[in-house]
Amino acid sequence: MSTPFDNKILLVVWKTSQLPSPDIAQTAQFIKANLPNVAGIMIKVLDRTNWQGFSDTIINAAGNRVQAPNAITGPASIRRWVDGFAQFGLEVHLWGVPVGINVREEADLYIQAGNVPGVKSVSIDIEHGKRPDGSPLYWKWENDPTPGRVFSQRMRNGLPNQHLSIIADYRNNRPFSVYFDPFIPFMDSIQPMVYPHEMTFIPIRRPGNAPWNETRMKAQIDRMLTDARTKFAPHGKPIIPMLQTHTAFNNVKPRPGEVTYQGEKARAMGFPGITYFRMGEDGPLGGHMNSADYAAIAKITGTFVGDFDPGNILPFSLQDVINAFATVASDNDQPYGTWLDNTGLTPHILSGAPRDAAYTGPALTTLPNISETDRNRIIDLLNTKSSAELRTLATAAQEAFSERQAAAENKLTGSVIGVHGALAAIAPPADTWEMWLKHLTEMGIKWYVQWDNGSADQSSGSVFQWVLALKRAGIEPIIRYKQEKQYPQRLSDAFFTKMQAYVQHDIRWCEIGGEMNNIANWELRQFPNVDFRNPNTMQTLASNWIADAERAIQIGAKPALYSVDPVDREPSGDLFARSSVGFMSALLAALAAQHRIRTIDVFRKGAWLATESATYDTPLADSPMETTATNFVDKNFRNYEIYQHLMQQHLGIQPADVVVMATQGGVYLPKSAMMASHRAVSTEAAHATQTLDMFAYAERETRLQAVCGFCLSVGTRIGAPNPRFEGDSWIQEIQDSRVGVRLRPRPVVNALKALKTERDNG
């Protein structure tokens, strides 16, 4: 992933008053003359809600303290620095320290700064702790991730095309759930502060200590850079170390040889670029760069290629690795031996070497067939826990896993049970909500698919309020944004406005386009182009999906990849052109060719796979990877495995790293419209039995997070009559001459209710 820091050395500026010259042009000339390998500066522009100029002062000829002549006071002064440096072929990057006192006001100031033409990047330094004298600091992020998320999302929305970076203490010495995690989804790179004399764990040189030890100092720098790399590499974002020239709190300043070594080591390790903190003339305490520092930085030669392999950094043992895997695998209710096999570690762990021997196997940060979350947790355990602590954690986790296994042998949680709601972007009549919610909760429904047409209506009785009622009842909504004849266009702005409203209520799962191979979802004039073999069609779909998915992610939603309508006809003519497998493969190939990094990034941030997985007339366990001359494989309950295979083939995304939900499917009723040309179940009672078997199989044997049976009901009481799908209703609407409309639950409803009661009673 390219960044504006690539193959560059930048000098971090704290205050303009401390530069070699107060003049912009003279500062640029100084860099060109003394530091020909330096690409520019990263200048501090904001502190809290103040422009940095408020504290950037000098003593004038009259002895009065006044603002420095080129201090940062707003966008106009930033523009002077950008334009002035550009005349000498130098860059200007920005940074500041937001503190969470007024997140919207602070974010808006960074947006103003970052929108100045010519600015190369904007970095935020999220601080924590106390001052050296023990007094409290003034930042307010502490103990609450919400302000950080609001700030960074607002900043990203206002700077959609600007490179944003987070500056973080590499030691992870603060609650990252507050000071890092809320920000990172909106950042493009990470700048760990790696200051050998300020952040050292091992005393290297202090006043009164033994003489300076060069070998030991270099080893310390090596350790710190590799520690920083290991901690941040799992986030999948470029890492640009911020290195030290300044005097540390312990009143020790790096020697020139250490300054050079920091940069050369970072280059040799494959970091894409570096910065040095901080540029300025030495004061009485020698706090900034001096001529020796400039000369030391100028010695750094060679190219920063940014190709490091994070590798295995800390000296943990084979038994430590076993215990870390045992802890995390057991917490996931899986045997750790299977995880070692799946990740390819078994030969390295069971090599015959003593269990206390150092681990020397593959880099843990790049292990396959394990989710990013689990991989990061294993690495974190190895980096933060002692061998004794790991042993204790593993023992406790395995014992708890065994107890859960014994208790759950014949008991399912019902976590995957879902249902598809009305077949229209409409809510049930408000006077029926209590009745529907009672049915849903008694059936143990955990997931509910609801269509939404992007209407701004949030009044009583609206789709919006119905969805909120589902959420309050403990049922997770999946919103299918339904834009009529959507393809080949993107979703309109109204849908994203509605999406933002849902996200404010923690309703995030959504489909941003469904059944891309179904001509009913295409503009009439585009019908001839609905063909997976048409490169323009697939390139357009890929570009539209990635743009809409990124926009949804920025809002805080979790968008699904465009789904497909399963097709199992002979591979010829119009139906072959609309092949579901063909469309999915071609879409993923186009995303890989045009938007590979962006696509991987949105799946890492929460995008998921929506499928229409149903049994049709095949057994639950039938493999979808076998095909005949006349049948496509995706008319199969496990059809999601095809799409996982294609994602891995085209993008390298592992099945374990992407959530999969069947938003339509399950077992269709005897008179279902979906069963044309298929052998349907014989009776409604058989449908009920097979549906319960399907949910049990999905929970025990598959990676499906949800299966939403099709469908809850069709008719006036659900809000959407549709004669074609009356045979699909779990709760049938019947016209009765005596009482008018009455509802008849089919056997599947009572079967699910009985299962829920049995589950609740243990």
GROMACS .gro file of C-alpha atoms in nm, residues 318-555:
model
  238
  318LEU     CA    1   0.758  -2.379   2.148
  319GLN     CA    2   0.552  -2.440   2.463
  320ASP     CA    3   0.460  -2.072   2.477
  321VAL     CA    4   0.321  -2.096   2.124
  322ILE     CA    5   0.125  -2.410   2.216
  323ASN     CA    6  -0.021  -2.240   2.523
  324ALA     CA    7  -0.116  -1.922   2.333
  325PHE     CA    8  -0.291  -2.130   2.066
  326ALA     CA    9  -0.459  -2.347   2.330
  327THR     CA   10  -0.595  -2.036   2.506
  328VAL     CA   11  -0.742  -1.870   2.197
  329ALA     CA   12  -0.863  -2.189   2.027
  330SER     CA   13  -1.033  -2.310   2.346
  331ASP     CA   14  -1.202  -1.971   2.388
  332ASN     CA   15  -1.340  -2.032   2.036
  333ASP     CA   16  -1.458  -2.380   2.141
  334GLN     CA   17  -1.213  -2.553   1.909
  335PRO     CA   18  -0.921  -2.792   1.978
  336TYR     CA   19  -0.588  -2.617   1.951
  337GLY     CA   20  -0.434  -2.910   1.763
  338THR     CA   21  -0.668  -2.841   1.474
  339TRP     CA   22  -0.555  -2.479   1.470
  340LEU     CA   23  -0.190  -2.583   1.462
  341ASP     CA   24  -0.267  -2.817   1.172
  342ASN     CA   25  -0.468  -2.557   0.979
  343THR     CA   26  -0.199  -2.292   1.014
  344GLY     CA   27   0.079  -2.531   0.915
  345LEU     CA   28   0.258  -2.504   1.250
  346THR     CA   29   0.236  -2.867   1.360
  347PRO     CA   30   0.566  -2.974   1.192
  348HIS     CA   31   0.747  -2.680   1.351
  349ILE     CA   32   0.601  -2.735   1.699
  350LEU     CA   33   0.634  -3.114   1.701
  351SER     CA   34   0.978  -3.122   1.544
  352GLY     CA   35   1.136  -3.324   1.823
  353ALA     CA   36   1.303  -3.019   1.979
  354PRO     CA   37   1.259  -2.962   2.354
  355ARG     CA   38   0.939  -2.772   2.435
  356ASP     CA   39   1.142  -2.495   2.599
  357ALA     CA   40   1.344  -2.439   2.278
  358ALA     CA   41   1.297  -2.105   2.105
  359TYR     CA   42   1.029  -2.090   1.837
  360THR     CA   43   1.184  -2.046   1.492
  361GLY     CA   44   0.890  -2.132   1.265
  362PRO     CA   45   0.696  -1.918   1.017
  363ALA     CA   46   0.603  -1.559   1.100
  364LEU     CA   47   0.293  -1.567   1.319
  365THR     CA   48   0.169  -1.243   1.163
  366THR     CA   49   0.123  -1.414   0.827
  367LEU     CA   50  -0.028  -1.747   0.932
  368PRO     CA   51  -0.305  -1.873   0.699
  369ASN     CA   52  -0.645  -2.016   0.785
  370ILE     CA   53  -0.698  -1.813   1.102
  371SER     CA   54  -0.896  -1.496   1.150
  372GLU     CA   55  -0.712  -1.169   1.193
  373THR     CA   56  -0.869  -1.119   1.536
  374ASP     CA   57  -0.754  -1.458   1.665
  375ARG     CA   58  -0.409  -1.423   1.510
  376ASN     CA   59  -0.362  -1.082   1.674
  377ARG     CA   60  -0.472  -1.215   2.012
  378ILE     CA   61  -0.220  -1.502   1.995
  379ILE     CA   62   0.059  -1.257   1.908
  380ASP     CA   63  -0.051  -1.023   2.187
  381LEU     CA   64  -0.043  -1.306   2.442
  382LEU     CA   65   0.308  -1.404   2.336
  383ASN     CA   66   0.425  -1.043   2.352
  384THR     CA   67   0.273  -0.958   2.690
  385LYS     CA   68   0.254  -1.275   2.901
  386SER     CA   69   0.525  -1.474   3.072
  387SER     CA   70   0.560  -1.850   3.019
  388ALA     CA   71   0.399  -1.914   3.358
  389GLU     CA   72   0.107  -1.684   3.279
  390LEU     CA   73   0.056  -1.851   2.940
  391ARG     CA   74   0.050  -2.192   3.103
  392THR     CA   75  -0.213  -2.080   3.357
  393LEU     CA   76  -0.429  -1.919   3.087
  394ALA     CA   77  -0.412  -2.228   2.864
  395THR     CA   78  -0.507  -2.464   3.145
  396ALA     CA   79  -0.807  -2.252   3.248
  397ALA     CA   80  -0.925  -2.206   2.888
  398GLN     CA   81  -0.904  -2.579   2.809
  399GLU     CA   82  -1.091  -2.675   3.124
  400ALA     CA   83  -1.366  -2.426   3.046
  401PHE     CA   84  -1.382  -2.554   2.687
  402SER     CA   85  -1.421  -2.913   2.808
  403GLU     CA   86  -1.704  -2.812   3.040
  404ARG     CA   87  -1.882  -2.628   2.759
  405GLN     CA   88  -1.839  -2.927   2.528
  406ALA     CA   89  -1.993  -3.161   2.782
  407ALA     CA   90  -2.286  -2.926   2.842
  408ALA     CA   91  -2.347  -2.856   2.474
  409GLU     CA   92  -2.327  -3.204   2.328
  410ASN     CA   93  -2.701  -3.214   2.272
  411LYS     CA   94  -2.781  -2.847   2.307
  412LEU     CA   95  -2.770  -2.572   2.045
  413THR     CA   96  -2.780  -2.199   2.112
  414GLY     CA   97  -2.995  -2.103   1.813
  415SER     CA   98  -2.749  -1.829   1.724
  416VAL     CA   99  -2.795  -1.869   1.347
  417ILE     CA  100  -3.175  -1.869   1.336
  418GLY     CA  101  -3.311  -1.591   1.118
  419VAL     CA  102  -3.600  -1.512   0.890
  420HIS     CA  103  -3.660  -1.296   0.586
  421GLY     CA  104  -3.931  -1.037   0.648
  422ALA     CA  105  -4.171  -0.865   0.411
  423LEU     CA  106  -4.089  -0.881   0.040
  424ALA     CA  107  -4.109  -0.503   0.007
  425ALA     CA  108  -3.962  -0.192   0.168
  426ILE     CA  109  -4.256  -0.160   0.402
  427ALA     CA  110  -4.327  -0.214   0.769
  428PRO     CA  111  -4.612  -0.424   0.906
  429PRO     CA  112  -4.914  -0.219   1.015
  430ALA     CA  113  -4.825  -0.063   1.350
  431ASP     CA  114  -5.112  -0.237   1.530
  432THR     CA  115  -4.956  -0.576   1.443
  433TRP     CA  116  -4.604  -0.508   1.571
  434GLU     CA  117  -4.664  -0.653   1.916
  435MET     CA  118  -4.805  -0.970   1.759
  436TRP     CA  119  -4.517  -1.012   1.513
  437LEU     CA  120  -4.251  -0.947   1.777
  438LYS     CA  121  -4.417  -1.206   2.003
  439HIS     CA  122  -4.403  -1.466   1.724
  440LEU     CA  123  -4.041  -1.382   1.643
  441THR     CA  124  -3.912  -1.392   2.001
  442GLU     CA  125  -4.104  -1.712   2.081
  443MET     CA  126  -3.947  -1.875   1.772
  444GLY     CA  127  -3.601  -1.769   1.891
  445ILE     CA  128  -3.536  -1.554   1.583
  446LYS     CA  129  -3.198  -1.382   1.612
  447TRP     CA  130  -3.173  -1.224   1.263
  448TYR     CA  131  -3.430  -1.047   1.045
  449VAL     CA  132  -3.393  -0.925   0.686
  450GLN     CA  133  -3.580  -0.601   0.620
  451TRP     CA  134  -3.591  -0.411   0.291
  452ASP     CA  135  -3.547  -0.033   0.292
  453ASN     CA  136  -3.598   0.205  -0.002
  454GLY     CA  137  -3.400   0.492   0.145
  455SER     CA  138  -3.705   0.691   0.254
  456ALA     CA  139  -3.635   0.971   0.499
  457ASP     CA  140  -3.951   0.881   0.693
  458GLN     CA  141  -3.871   0.806   1.055
  459SER     CA  142  -4.220   0.863   1.191
  460SER     CA  143  -4.427   0.623   1.396
  461GLY     CA  144  -4.517   0.319   1.186
  462SER     CA  145  -4.226   0.366   0.945
  463VAL     CA  146  -3.977   0.100   0.837
  464PHE     CA  147  -3.716   0.285   1.045
  465GLN     CA  148  -3.920   0.258   1.365
  466TRP     CA  149  -4.006  -0.107   1.290
  467VAL     CA  150  -3.637  -0.188   1.257
  468LEU     CA  151  -3.565  -0.012   1.587
  469ALA     CA  152  -3.841  -0.220   1.748
  470LEU     CA  153  -3.674  -0.538   1.621
  471LYS     CA  154  -3.341  -0.424   1.766
  472ARG     CA  155  -3.498  -0.348   2.103
  473ALA     CA  156  -3.651  -0.697   2.105
  474GLY     CA  157  -3.304  -0.852   2.073
  475ILE     CA  158  -3.341  -0.934   1.703
  476GLU     CA  159  -3.053  -0.816   1.483
  477PRO     CA  160  -3.177  -0.646   1.165
  478ILE     CA  161  -3.003  -0.695   0.831
  479ILE     CA  162  -3.105  -0.405   0.608
  480ARG     CA  163  -3.136  -0.479   0.237
  481TYR     CA  164  -3.120  -0.140   0.068
  482LYS     CA  165  -3.357  -0.176  -0.224
  483GLN     CA  166  -3.298   0.075  -0.505
  484GLU     CA  167  -3.528  -0.011  -0.793
  485LYS     CA  168  -3.340  -0.103  -1.111
  486GLN     CA  169  -3.017  -0.023  -0.928
  487TYR     CA  170  -2.769  -0.163  -1.176
  488PRO     CA  171  -2.548  -0.040  -1.330
  489GLN     CA  172  -2.572   0.264  -1.098
  490ARG     CA  173  -2.445   0.320  -0.744
  491LEU     CA  174  -2.675   0.364  -0.449
  492SER     CA  175  -2.814   0.717  -0.429
  493ASP     CA  176  -2.722   0.954  -0.145
  494ALA     CA  177  -3.057   0.896   0.028
  495PHE     CA  178  -2.957   0.540   0.116
  496PHE     CA  179  -2.637   0.654   0.286
  497THR     CA  180  -2.828   0.917   0.483
  498LYS     CA  181  -3.062   0.642   0.600
  499MET     CA  182  -2.767   0.413   0.667
  500GLN     CA  183  -2.612   0.676   0.893
  501ALA     CA  184  -2.937   0.703   1.088
  502TYR     CA  185  -2.940   0.327   1.142
  503VAL     CA  186  -2.576   0.321   1.248
  504GLN     CA  187  -2.653   0.572   1.522
  505HIS     CA  188  -2.869   0.295   1.671
  506ASP     CA  189  -2.598   0.031   1.619
  507ILE     CA  190  -2.778  -0.123   1.321
  508ARG     CA  191  -2.487  -0.193   1.087
  509TRP     CA  192  -2.537  -0.513   0.885
  510CYS     CA  193  -2.662  -0.427   0.538
  511GLU     CA  194  -2.680  -0.532   0.174
  512ILE     CA  195  -2.595  -0.246  -0.064
  513GLY     CA  196  -2.707  -0.430  -0.377
  514GLY     CA  197  -2.861  -0.771  -0.428
  515GLU     CA  198  -2.880  -1.036  -0.701
  516MET     CA  199  -2.654  -0.863  -0.951
  517ASN     CA  200  -2.722  -1.139  -1.206
  518ASN     CA  201  -3.102  -1.088  -1.194
  519ILE     CA  202  -3.227  -0.872  -1.483
  520ALA     CA  203  -3.511  -0.748  -1.262
  521ASN     CA  204  -3.251  -0.539  -1.079
  522TRP     CA  205  -3.115  -0.376  -1.397
  523GLU     CA  206  -3.228  -0.079  -1.603
  524LEU     CA  207  -3.428  -0.201  -1.902
  525ARG     CA  208  -3.185  -0.056  -2.156
  526GLN     CA  209  -2.902  -0.250  -1.992
  527PHE     CA  210  -3.054  -0.598  -2.036
  528PRO     CA  211  -2.819  -0.692  -2.325
  529ASN     CA  212  -2.521  -0.619  -2.099
  530VAL     CA  213  -2.624  -0.847  -1.813
  531ASP     CA  214  -2.354  -1.098  -1.894
  532PHE     CA  215  -2.061  -1.197  -1.672
  533ARG     CA  216  -1.846  -1.229  -1.987
  534ASN     CA  217  -1.889  -0.856  -2.060
  535PRO     CA  218  -1.578  -0.688  -1.912
  536ASN     CA  219  -1.736  -0.342  -1.907
  537THR     CA  220  -2.030  -0.474  -1.708
  538MET     CA  221  -1.811  -0.640  -1.448
  539GLN     CA  222  -1.566  -0.349  -1.422
  540THR     CA  223  -1.857  -0.112  -1.361
  541LEU     CA  224  -2.005  -0.338  -1.094
  542ALA     CA  225  -1.665  -0.369  -0.925
  543SER     CA  226  -1.603   0.008  -0.925
  544ASN     CA  227  -1.953   0.082  -0.797
  545TRP     CA  228  -1.940  -0.176  -0.520
  546ILE     CA  229  -1.600  -0.074  -0.382
  547ALA     CA  230  -1.701   0.295  -0.382
  548ASP     CA  231  -2.031   0.228  -0.205
  549ALA     CA  232  -1.872  -0.022   0.035
  550GLU     CA  233  -1.603   0.227   0.137
  551ARG     CA  234  -1.866   0.493   0.191
  552ALA     CA  235  -2.067   0.252   0.407
  553ILE     CA  236  -1.759   0.155   0.607
  554GLN     CA  237  -1.679   0.522   0.670
  555ILE     CA  238  -2.030   0.569   0.807
   0.00000   0.00000   0.00000
